[in-house]
XYZ file of C-alpha atoms in Angstrom:
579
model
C 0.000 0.000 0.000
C 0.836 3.641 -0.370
C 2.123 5.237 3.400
C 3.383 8.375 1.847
C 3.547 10.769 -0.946
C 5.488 13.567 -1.654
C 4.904 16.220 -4.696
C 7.049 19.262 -5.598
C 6.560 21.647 -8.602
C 4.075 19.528 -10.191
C 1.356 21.028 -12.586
C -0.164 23.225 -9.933
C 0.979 22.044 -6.204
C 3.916 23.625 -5.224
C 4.494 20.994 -2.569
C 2.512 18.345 -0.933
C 2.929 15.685 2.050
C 0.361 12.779 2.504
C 0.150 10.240 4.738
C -2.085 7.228 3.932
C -3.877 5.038 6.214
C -5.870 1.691 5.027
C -9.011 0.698 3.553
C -11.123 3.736 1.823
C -9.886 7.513 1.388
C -11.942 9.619 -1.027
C -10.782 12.583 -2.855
C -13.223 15.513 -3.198
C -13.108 18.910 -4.411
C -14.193 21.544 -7.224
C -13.409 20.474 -10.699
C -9.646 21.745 -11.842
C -8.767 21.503 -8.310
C -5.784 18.990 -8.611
C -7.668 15.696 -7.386
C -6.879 14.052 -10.519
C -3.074 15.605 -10.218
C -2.621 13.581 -7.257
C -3.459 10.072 -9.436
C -1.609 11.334 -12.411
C 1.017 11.642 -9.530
C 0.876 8.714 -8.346
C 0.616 6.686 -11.414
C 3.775 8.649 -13.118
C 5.473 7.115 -9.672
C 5.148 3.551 -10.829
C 6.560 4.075 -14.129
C 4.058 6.246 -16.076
C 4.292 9.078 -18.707
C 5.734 12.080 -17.022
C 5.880 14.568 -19.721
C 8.159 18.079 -18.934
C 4.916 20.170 -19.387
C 3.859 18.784 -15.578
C 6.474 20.588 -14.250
C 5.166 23.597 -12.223
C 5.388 27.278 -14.389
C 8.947 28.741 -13.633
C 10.536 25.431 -11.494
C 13.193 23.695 -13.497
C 12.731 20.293 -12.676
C 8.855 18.456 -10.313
C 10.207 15.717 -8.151
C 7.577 12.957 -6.952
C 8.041 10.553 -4.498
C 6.580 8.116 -2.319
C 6.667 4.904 0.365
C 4.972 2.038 -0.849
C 5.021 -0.988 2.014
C 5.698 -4.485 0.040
C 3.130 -6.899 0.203
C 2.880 -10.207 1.237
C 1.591 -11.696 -1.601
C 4.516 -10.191 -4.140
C 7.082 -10.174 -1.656
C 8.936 -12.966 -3.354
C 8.891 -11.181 -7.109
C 9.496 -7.915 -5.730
C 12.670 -8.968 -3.450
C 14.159 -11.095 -6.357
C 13.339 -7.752 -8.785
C 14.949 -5.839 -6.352
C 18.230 -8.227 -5.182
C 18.594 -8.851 -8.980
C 19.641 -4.732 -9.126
C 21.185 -4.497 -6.203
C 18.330 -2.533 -5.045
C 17.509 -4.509 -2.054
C 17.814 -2.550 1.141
C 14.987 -3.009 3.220
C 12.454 -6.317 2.764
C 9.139 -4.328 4.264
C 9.342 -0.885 2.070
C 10.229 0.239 -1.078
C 11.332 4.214 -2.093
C 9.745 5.147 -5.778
C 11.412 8.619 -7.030
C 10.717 10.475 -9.936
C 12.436 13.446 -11.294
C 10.770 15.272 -14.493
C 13.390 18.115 -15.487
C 12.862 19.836 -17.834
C 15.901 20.573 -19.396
C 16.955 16.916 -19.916
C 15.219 13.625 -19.651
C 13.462 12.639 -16.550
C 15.457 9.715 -13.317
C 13.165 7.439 -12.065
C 14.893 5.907 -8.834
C 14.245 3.236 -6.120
C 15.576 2.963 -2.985
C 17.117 5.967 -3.867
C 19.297 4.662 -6.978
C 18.810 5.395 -10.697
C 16.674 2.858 -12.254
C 15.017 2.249 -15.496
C 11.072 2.957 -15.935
C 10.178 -0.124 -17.332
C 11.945 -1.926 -14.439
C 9.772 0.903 -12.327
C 6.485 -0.392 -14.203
C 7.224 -3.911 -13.499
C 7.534 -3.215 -9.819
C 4.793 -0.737 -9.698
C 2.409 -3.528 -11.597
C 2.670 -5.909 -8.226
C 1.490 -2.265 -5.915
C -1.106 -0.628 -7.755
C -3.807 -0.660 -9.926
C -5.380 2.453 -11.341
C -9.097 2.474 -12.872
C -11.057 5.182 -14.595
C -9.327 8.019 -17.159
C -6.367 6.031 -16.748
C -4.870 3.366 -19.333
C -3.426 1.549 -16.342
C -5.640 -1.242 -15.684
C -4.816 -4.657 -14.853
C -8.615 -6.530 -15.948
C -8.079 -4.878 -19.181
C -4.950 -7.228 -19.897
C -6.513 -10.522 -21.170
C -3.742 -12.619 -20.133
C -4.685 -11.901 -16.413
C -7.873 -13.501 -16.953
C -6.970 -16.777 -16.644
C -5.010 -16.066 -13.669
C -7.800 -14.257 -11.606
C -10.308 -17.249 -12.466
C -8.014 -19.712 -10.983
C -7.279 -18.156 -8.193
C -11.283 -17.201 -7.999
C -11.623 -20.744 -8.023
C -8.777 -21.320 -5.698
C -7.350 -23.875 -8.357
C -3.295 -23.630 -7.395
C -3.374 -27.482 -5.889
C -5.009 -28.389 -9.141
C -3.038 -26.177 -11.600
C 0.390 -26.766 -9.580
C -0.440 -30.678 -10.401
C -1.183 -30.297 -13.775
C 2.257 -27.917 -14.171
C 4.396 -31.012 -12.774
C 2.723 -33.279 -15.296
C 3.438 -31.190 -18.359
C 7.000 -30.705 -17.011
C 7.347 -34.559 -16.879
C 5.885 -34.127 -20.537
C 8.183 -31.550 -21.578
C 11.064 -33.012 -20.325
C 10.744 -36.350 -22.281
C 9.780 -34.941 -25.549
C 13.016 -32.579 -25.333
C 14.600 -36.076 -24.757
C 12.927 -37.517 -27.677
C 13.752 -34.556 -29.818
C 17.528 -34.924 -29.323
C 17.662 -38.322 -29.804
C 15.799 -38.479 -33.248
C 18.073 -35.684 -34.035
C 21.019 -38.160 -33.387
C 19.676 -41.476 -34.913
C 18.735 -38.985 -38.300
C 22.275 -38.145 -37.863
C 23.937 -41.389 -36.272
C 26.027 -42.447 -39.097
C 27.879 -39.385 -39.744
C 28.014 -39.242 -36.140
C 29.298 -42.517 -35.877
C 32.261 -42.054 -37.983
C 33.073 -38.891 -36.725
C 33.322 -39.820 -32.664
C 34.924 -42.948 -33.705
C 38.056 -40.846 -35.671
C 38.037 -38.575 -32.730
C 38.770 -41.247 -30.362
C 40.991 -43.160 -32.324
C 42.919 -39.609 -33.141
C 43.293 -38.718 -29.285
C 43.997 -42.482 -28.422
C 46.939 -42.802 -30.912
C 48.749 -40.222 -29.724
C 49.000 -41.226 -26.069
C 49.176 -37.701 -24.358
C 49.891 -37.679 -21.126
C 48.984 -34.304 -18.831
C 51.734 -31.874 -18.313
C 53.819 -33.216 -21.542
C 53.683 -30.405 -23.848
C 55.913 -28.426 -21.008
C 58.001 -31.394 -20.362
C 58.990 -31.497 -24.188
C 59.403 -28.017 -24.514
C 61.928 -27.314 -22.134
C 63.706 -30.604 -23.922
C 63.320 -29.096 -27.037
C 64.964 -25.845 -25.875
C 68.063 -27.778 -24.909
C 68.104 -29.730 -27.993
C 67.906 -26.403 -30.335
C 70.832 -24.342 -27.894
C 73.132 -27.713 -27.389
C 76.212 -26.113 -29.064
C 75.774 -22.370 -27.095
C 75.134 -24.822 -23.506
C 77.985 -26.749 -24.131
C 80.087 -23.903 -24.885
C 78.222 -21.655 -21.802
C 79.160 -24.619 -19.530
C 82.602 -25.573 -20.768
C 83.678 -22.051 -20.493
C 82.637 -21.359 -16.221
C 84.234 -24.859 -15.679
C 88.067 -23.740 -17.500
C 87.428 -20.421 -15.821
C 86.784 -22.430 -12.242
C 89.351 -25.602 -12.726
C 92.354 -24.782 -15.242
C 95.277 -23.500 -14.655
C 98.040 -21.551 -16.565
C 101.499 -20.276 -16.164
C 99.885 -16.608 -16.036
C 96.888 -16.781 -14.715
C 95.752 -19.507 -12.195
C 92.356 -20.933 -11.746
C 89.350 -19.505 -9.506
C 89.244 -22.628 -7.468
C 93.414 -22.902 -7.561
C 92.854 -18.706 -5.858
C 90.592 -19.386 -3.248
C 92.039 -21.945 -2.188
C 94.739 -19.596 -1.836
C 92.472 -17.072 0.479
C 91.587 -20.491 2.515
C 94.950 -21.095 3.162
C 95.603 -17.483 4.376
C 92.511 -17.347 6.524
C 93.242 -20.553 8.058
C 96.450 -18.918 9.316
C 95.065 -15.547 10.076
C 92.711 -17.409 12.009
C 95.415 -19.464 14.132
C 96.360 -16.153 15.399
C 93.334 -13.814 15.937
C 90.470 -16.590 16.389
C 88.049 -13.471 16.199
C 88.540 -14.594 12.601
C 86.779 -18.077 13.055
C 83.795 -16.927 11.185
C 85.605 -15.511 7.925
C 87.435 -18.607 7.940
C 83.598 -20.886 8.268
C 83.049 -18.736 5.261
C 85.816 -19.238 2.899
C 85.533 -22.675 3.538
C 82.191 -22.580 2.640
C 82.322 -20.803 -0.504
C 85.228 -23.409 -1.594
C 82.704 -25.820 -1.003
C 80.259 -24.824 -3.124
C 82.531 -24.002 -5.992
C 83.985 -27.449 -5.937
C 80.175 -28.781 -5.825
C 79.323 -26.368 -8.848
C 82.619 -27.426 -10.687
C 81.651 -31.069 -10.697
C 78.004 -29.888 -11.921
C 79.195 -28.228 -14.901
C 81.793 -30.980 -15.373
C 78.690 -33.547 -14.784
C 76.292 -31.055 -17.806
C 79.146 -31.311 -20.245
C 79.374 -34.943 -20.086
C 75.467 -35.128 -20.421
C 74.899 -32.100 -23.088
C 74.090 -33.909 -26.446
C 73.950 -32.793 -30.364
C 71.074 -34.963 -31.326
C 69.240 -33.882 -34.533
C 67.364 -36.952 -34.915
C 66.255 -36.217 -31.393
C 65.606 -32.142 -31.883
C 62.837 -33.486 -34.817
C 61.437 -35.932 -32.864
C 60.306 -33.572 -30.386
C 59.510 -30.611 -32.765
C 57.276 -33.619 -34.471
C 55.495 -34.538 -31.098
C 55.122 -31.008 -30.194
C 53.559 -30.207 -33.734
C 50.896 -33.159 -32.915
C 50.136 -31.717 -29.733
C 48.819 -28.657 -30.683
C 47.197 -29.630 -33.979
C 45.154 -32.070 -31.129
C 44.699 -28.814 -28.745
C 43.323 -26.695 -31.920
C 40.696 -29.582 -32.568
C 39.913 -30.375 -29.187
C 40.550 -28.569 -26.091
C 43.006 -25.848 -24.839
C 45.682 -28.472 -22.969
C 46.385 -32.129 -22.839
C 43.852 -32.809 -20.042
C 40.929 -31.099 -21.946
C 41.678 -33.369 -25.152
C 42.019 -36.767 -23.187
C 38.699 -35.316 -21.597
C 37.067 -34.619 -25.316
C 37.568 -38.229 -26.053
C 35.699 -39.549 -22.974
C 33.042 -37.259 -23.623
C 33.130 -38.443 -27.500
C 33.086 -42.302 -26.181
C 29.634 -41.377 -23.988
C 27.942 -39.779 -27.063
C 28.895 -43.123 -29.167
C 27.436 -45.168 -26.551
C 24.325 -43.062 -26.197
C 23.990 -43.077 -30.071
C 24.494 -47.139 -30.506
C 21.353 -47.287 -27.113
C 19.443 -44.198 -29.115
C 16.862 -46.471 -30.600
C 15.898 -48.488 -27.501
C 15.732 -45.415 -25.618
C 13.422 -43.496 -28.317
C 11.439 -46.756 -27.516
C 11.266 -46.669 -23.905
C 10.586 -42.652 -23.996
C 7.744 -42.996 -26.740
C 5.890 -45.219 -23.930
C 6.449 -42.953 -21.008
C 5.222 -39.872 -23.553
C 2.180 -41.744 -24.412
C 1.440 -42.597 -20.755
C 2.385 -38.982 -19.629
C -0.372 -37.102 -22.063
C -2.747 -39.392 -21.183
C -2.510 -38.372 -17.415
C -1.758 -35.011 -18.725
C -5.297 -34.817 -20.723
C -6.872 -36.265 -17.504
C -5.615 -33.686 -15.352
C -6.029 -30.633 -17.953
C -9.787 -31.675 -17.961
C -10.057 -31.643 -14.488
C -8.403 -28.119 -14.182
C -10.687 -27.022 -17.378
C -14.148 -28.257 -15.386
C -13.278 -26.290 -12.073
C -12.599 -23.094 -14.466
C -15.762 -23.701 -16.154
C -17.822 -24.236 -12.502
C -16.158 -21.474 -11.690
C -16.649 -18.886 -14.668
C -20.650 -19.733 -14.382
C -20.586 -18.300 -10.418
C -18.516 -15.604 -11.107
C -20.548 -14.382 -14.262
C -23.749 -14.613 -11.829
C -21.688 -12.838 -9.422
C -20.611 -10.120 -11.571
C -24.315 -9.497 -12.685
C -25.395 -8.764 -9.559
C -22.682 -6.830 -8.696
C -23.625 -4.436 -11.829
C -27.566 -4.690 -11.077
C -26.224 -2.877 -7.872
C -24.069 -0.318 -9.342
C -27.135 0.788 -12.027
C -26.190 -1.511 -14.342
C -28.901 -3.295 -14.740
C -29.468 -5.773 -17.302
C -25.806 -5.952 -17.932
C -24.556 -9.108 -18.673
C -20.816 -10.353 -18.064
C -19.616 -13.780 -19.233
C -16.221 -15.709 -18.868
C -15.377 -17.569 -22.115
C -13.217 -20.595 -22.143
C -12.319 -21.855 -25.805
C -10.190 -24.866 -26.396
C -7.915 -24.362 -29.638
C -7.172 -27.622 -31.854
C -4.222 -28.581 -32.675
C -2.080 -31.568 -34.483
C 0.586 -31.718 -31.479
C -1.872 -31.317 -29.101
C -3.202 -33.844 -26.311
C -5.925 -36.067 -27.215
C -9.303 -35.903 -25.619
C -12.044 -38.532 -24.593
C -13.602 -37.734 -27.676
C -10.775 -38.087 -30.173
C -10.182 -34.174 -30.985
C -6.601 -33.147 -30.328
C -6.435 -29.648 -28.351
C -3.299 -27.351 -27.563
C -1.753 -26.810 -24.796
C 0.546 -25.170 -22.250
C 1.770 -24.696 -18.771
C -1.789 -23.146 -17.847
C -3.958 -25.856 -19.384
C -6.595 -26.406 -22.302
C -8.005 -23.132 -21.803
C -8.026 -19.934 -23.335
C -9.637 -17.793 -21.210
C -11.182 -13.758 -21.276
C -13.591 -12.100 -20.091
C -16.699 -10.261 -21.949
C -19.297 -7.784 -20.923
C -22.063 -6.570 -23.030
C -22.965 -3.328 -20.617
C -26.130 -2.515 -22.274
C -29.063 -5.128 -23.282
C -29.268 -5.581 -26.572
C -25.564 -4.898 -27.242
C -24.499 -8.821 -27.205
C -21.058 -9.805 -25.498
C -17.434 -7.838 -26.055
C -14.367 -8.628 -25.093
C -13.560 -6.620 -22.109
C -10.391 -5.426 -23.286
C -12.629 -3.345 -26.497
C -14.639 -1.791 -23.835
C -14.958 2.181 -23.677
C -13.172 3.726 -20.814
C -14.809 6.260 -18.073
C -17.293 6.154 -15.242
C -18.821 2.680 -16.404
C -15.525 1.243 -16.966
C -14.778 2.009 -13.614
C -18.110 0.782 -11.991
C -17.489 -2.239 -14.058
C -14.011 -2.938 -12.288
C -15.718 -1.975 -9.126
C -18.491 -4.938 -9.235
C -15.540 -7.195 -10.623
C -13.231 -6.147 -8.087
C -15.492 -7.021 -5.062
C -16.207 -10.243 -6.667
C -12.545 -11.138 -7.170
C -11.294 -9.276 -3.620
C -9.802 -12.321 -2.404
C -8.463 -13.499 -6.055
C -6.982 -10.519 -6.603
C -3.487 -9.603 -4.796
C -2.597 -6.436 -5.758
C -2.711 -4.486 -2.555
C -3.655 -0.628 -3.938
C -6.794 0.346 -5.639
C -7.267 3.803 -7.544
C -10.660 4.384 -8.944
C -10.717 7.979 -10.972
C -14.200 9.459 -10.809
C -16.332 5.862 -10.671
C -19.503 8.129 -10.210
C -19.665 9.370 -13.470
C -23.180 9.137 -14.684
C -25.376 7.957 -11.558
C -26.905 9.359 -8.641
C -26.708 9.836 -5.180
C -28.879 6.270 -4.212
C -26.711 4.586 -6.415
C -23.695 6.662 -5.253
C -24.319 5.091 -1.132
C -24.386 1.713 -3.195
C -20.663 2.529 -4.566
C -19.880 3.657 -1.481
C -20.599 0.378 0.914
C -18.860 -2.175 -1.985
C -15.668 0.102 -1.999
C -15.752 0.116 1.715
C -16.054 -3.419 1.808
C -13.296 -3.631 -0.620
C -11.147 -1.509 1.754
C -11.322 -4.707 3.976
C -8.928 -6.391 1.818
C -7.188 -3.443 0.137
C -6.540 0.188 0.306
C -8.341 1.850 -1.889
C -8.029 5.423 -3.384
C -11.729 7.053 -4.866
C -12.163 10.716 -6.495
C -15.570 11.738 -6.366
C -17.929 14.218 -6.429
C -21.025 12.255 -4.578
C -21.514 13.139 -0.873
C -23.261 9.947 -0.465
C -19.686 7.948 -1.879
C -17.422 10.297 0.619
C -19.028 9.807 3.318
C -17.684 5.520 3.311
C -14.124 6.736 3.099
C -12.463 5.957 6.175
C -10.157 9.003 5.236
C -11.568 12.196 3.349
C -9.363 14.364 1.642
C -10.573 17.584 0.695
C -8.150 18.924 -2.440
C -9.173 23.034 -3.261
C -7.182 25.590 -5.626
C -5.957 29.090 -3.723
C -4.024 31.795 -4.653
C -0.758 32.412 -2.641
C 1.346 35.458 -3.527
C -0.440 35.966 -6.881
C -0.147 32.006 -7.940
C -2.148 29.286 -8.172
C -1.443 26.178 -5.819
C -3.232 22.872 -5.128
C -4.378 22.728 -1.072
C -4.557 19.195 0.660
C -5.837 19.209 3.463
C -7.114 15.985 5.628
C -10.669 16.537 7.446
C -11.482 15.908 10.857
C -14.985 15.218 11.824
C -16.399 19.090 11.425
C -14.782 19.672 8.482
C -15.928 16.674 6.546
C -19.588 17.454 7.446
C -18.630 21.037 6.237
C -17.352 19.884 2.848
C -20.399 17.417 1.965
C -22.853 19.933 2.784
C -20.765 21.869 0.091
C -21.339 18.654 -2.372
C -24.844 18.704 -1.491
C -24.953 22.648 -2.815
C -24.144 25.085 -0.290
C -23.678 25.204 3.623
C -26.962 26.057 4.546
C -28.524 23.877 7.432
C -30.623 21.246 5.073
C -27.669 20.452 3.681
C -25.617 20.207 6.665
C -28.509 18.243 7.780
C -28.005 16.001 4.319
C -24.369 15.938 5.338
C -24.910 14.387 8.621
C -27.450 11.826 7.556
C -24.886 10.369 5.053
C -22.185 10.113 7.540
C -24.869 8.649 9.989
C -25.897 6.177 7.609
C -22.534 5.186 6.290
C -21.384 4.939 10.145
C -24.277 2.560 10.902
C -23.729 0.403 7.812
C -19.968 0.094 8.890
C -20.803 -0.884 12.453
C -23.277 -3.129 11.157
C -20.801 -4.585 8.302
C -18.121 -5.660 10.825
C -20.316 -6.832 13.518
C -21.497 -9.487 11.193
């Protein structure tokens, strides 16, 4: 539900704090006094035009925003919506903020981040639902037909049955489809997975050998420049020469000295350790040079060898994966598909059975789910009537059709036919109302918009109050046309509406405001030479005041009108929730 709104700068309200409360709050006020603003407000909030010309005469930029409180029933959708953005801040409200600037194109935001409107609009679709001069309006979507019906005929246990049915089905004739796809195309396949195997098989890789023979191969190619490298630190470390000795013939030299420098000062014990030491380890590194000589090799025969193996290696990697592991890996996976291609016909076998046995239950369960639908569509037509007969209607007729569509791939029915189908069922439903006798049935969706629109949502909104789970209600002048009896009937079916929704209702019928469990009273007055929108939320005195206003004037018959309404509409409350 809505628990706040804020306007700035937008057409003519300068600025504008509401708090909402639940069940019914009616709008009233002069015509051109900004009632309608509000709505056009509120429905630009949940992702609605918001065109540059709302913004408030010499203000750059009208900034809307309001608190919507998440409801139960979309909770789910609206927290994965909102995770999937990284919107997700707070699981129990939600922050919708537009900006219309004029200068530049409008920000819609939620939770205070930039959004897109269409993601707006698809989060706004699960809070509110706007009826009357308004193009927002959820029973005028046919594909929500079907869902309102089921859950009208509180169908899920049914429907979720039939849903795990066709997913059985689904999930087989996938299977089927692949596999026909492979025995059409088993002999090419065949021949193919069979080279591809015997390819990776010949060449016996073995993981990690590609690096192995590379850093052979790098030997191989430099043998000469190593040998040469090596021979030339082990003549500079072991031989000797009349003029110049050898490194290992001079330290031994500086060994020999330290030894005796440390007979005498044995502070020099440690310099000694050392020299020792490093005589050590040039001895060690003059017998591994000596010992990489010996081993160092010229072998062409050998350098092509492993240039050869290396070639194979990655002509393998191109064809089949991006190292050694992934191509041994390519041929198991190739040795599965051969195995499921030489098994494809007994399995096509054994899967044609289970898809024969599946659509039968399937067909058994869609007719089921179609015969509740149908039971269903004949109460809530009757419902719907009577709902209308109420509302001044009378005569109307309303009518839920349910058409089955043939089809060759279709499930087969008790009486031979073949119909389509898909995760909902057999049944195409939508709803059609012909509001006038004579007129014959229309598709709802073709229906004209205004005042009987709106009384037509009305009736079909109190029969669907529990189906229906969207939480807010807006209905835009749903008086137009009828009376003040009439209006008292409007009036107790929104209120009982209010029960299970909050509900929003501009009128200009005393006998209508007087239900609202809230009364707002919106008027135009001129503040320093300008125009502005006044809101202003009545307390007892004041509400009497403004329907004796509605009535015609504030003369004492009409405050006396005034105070009958409110009496009645009290009593009916009382009497509504004692019962």
């Amino acid at each position: 539900m809505i628990k706040e709104l804020r306007i700035e700068n937008f057409a003519i309200i300068d600025q504008l704090e509401l708090v909402f409360g639940k069940g019914l709050t009616t709008f009233t006020g002069e015509t051109g006094a900004g009632k309608s603003i509000l709505l056009d407000a509120i429905e630009a909030l949940i992702g609605g035009r918001a065109e540059n010309t709302l913004i408030r005469a010499d203000a750059n930029r009208a900034n809307l925003e309001a608190i919507f409180s998440i409801p139960s029933q979309h909770k789910e959708e609206i927290l994965r919506l909102l995770d999937a953005e990284g919107l997700l801040e707070n699981e129990q409200e939600i922050l919708f903020n537009r900006e219309i600037r004029r200068g530049g194109r409008n920000i819609a935001r939620l939770n205070g981040r930039i959004v897109t409107v269409s993601l707006m609009r698809e989060i706004g679709s699960y809070l509110v639902d706007i009826h009357g001069q308004s193009e927002h309006l959820s029973l005028l979507t046919v594909r929500h037909h079907l869902h309102l019906l089921d859950r009208f005929a509180n169908n899920q246990e049914i429907l979720d049955n039939y849903r795990a049915i066709y997913q059985a089905v689904k999930n087989v004739q996938d299977n089927l489809a692949e596999l026909r796809r492979v025995e059409q195309d088993a002999a090419r396949q065949t021949d193919l997975l069979n080279y591809q195997i015997q390819e990776i098989d010949a060449a016996k890789l073995q993981p990690g050998e590609e690096d192995v023979l590379r850093q052979e191969l790098s030997r191989l190619a430099n043998a000469e420049k190593l040998a040469s490298l090596a021979q030339h630190a082990y003549t500079l470390l072991e031989d000797n020469s009349p003029d110049t000795p050898s490194v290992s013939e001079m330290l031994g030299d500086v060994a020999k000295s330290v030894h005796s420098l440390a007979q005498i000062d044995h502070e020099l014990d440690n310099l000694l350790n050392q020299s020792e030491t490093i005589n050590s380890l040039i001895a060690d590194t003059s017998r591994t040079l000596q010992d990489y000589i010996e081993q160092i090799e010229y072998n062409p025969k050998r350098l092509e060898q492993t240039e050869t193996r290396l070639s194979l290696i990655s002509i393998l990697k191109k064809k089949y994966g991006k190292d050694e592991t992934a191509v041994l890996d390519f041929a198991e996976t190739a040795r599965v598909k051969l195995e499921h291609i030489s098994h494809a016909e007994e399995r096509i076998a054994e899967l044609e059975q289970q898809e024969i046995m599946l659509l039968q239950k399937l067909a058994d369960a869609a007719c089921i789910l179609s015969e509740t639908r149908q039971e269903a569509a004949r109460i809530l037509s009757g419902r719907v009537e009577l709902e209308l007969s109420d509302l001044k209607m009378a005569g109307a007729q309303f009518s839920v059709s349910i058409i089955h569509k043939p089809s060759e791939a279709g499930i087969v029915m008790s009486d031979g036919s073949k119909i389509g189908f898909n995760s909902n069922g057999i049944d195409h439903i939508e709803f059609f109302i012909a509001p006038n006798p004579g007129e014959g049935l229309k598709p709802l969706v073709k229906i004209a918009s205004g005042g009987e629109t709106s009384r037509l949502m009305l009736a079909l909104k109190n029969v669907l109050a529990n189906a229906d789970t969207i939480p807010t209600l807006i209905f835009d002048e749903i008086d137009q046309g009828i009376g003040g009896r009439v209006g008292a009937v409007v009036g107790e079916k929104l209120w009982h509406l209010g029960g299970t929704h909050q509900v929003l209702c501009v009128t200009h019928l005393p006998q209508l405001a007087a239900y609202g469990n809230q009364h707002i009273h919106v008027y135009k007055k001129i503040i320093n030479g300008r125009t502005q929108t006044i809101v202003e939320v009545l307390d007892s005195v004041r509400r009497q005041s403004e329907l004796a206003h509605m009535f015609g004037g504030n003369s004492e018959a009409n405050r006396a009108a005034a105070q009958e309404v409110l009496e009645t509409a009290a009593l009916f409350k009382k009497k509504s929730s004692s019962e």
